[in-house]
Amino acid sequence: MSVEVMFYHLLHKPLEAALPQLLLKCLERDWKVVIQTGSEERCNALDAHLWTFADDSFLPHGTKTDGFAEQQPIYLTSEQDNPNAADVRFLVDRADPPSLKDYKRAIYIFDGNDQTALEEARRRWKEAKSEGFEIAYWQQTQVGGWEKKA
């Protein structure tokens, strides 16, 4: 089975608004998730955010400081590890990915207002294509939804 590599281009709403909705869809499918951030500080900030992103909801998750990594439905890290045997890997803040061949899906989320992030996403697209992965590109709409562009 080929890995699906998806690129989500943020334009109108920040990662903190977009990520929880994508994570909820993964949990609805009973997929385990690992989120790799570009720094430990960002990992800690997302950890706090996922507990409070909505008044009536939270996303169950953990980090290495919480322990029981293998039991976490969503695991946050700034490293290339996969201790919860995730099906889906999210890569945010230009995180350097590990090999993606063992995942069902890999999702790059990048800020379209950051030229360096755009260039990095283009490079990752070319890498994924050269590895033979199935590739899709989604662009954020004005209201924060997603429109498939490629």
XYZ file of C-alpha atoms in Angstrom, residues 10 14-25 33 35 37 46 49-50 53 59 76 90 92 107 109 140 146:
28
model
C -2.341 27.606 5.652
C -3.148 29.581 12.007
C -2.014 26.062 12.761
C -3.708 26.203 16.167
C -7.095 26.636 14.475
C -6.559 24.110 11.665
C -4.752 21.252 13.402
C -7.463 20.176 15.897
C -10.014 19.633 13.128
C -7.617 17.443 11.162
C -6.739 15.486 14.294
C -10.402 14.876 15.093
C -10.856 13.318 11.645
C -1.194 10.074 15.250
C 2.792 15.218 15.492
C 7.130 19.950 15.545
C 0.732 22.580 21.104
C -3.339 24.071 23.212
C -4.806 20.631 22.491
C -8.676 24.388 21.910
C -7.918 16.001 22.165
C 3.603 15.148 20.256
C 1.877 15.347 10.975
C 4.606 21.173 11.298
C 0.666 15.435 6.463
C 1.154 21.695 7.297
C -7.061 26.718 3.122
C -9.891 23.090 2.706
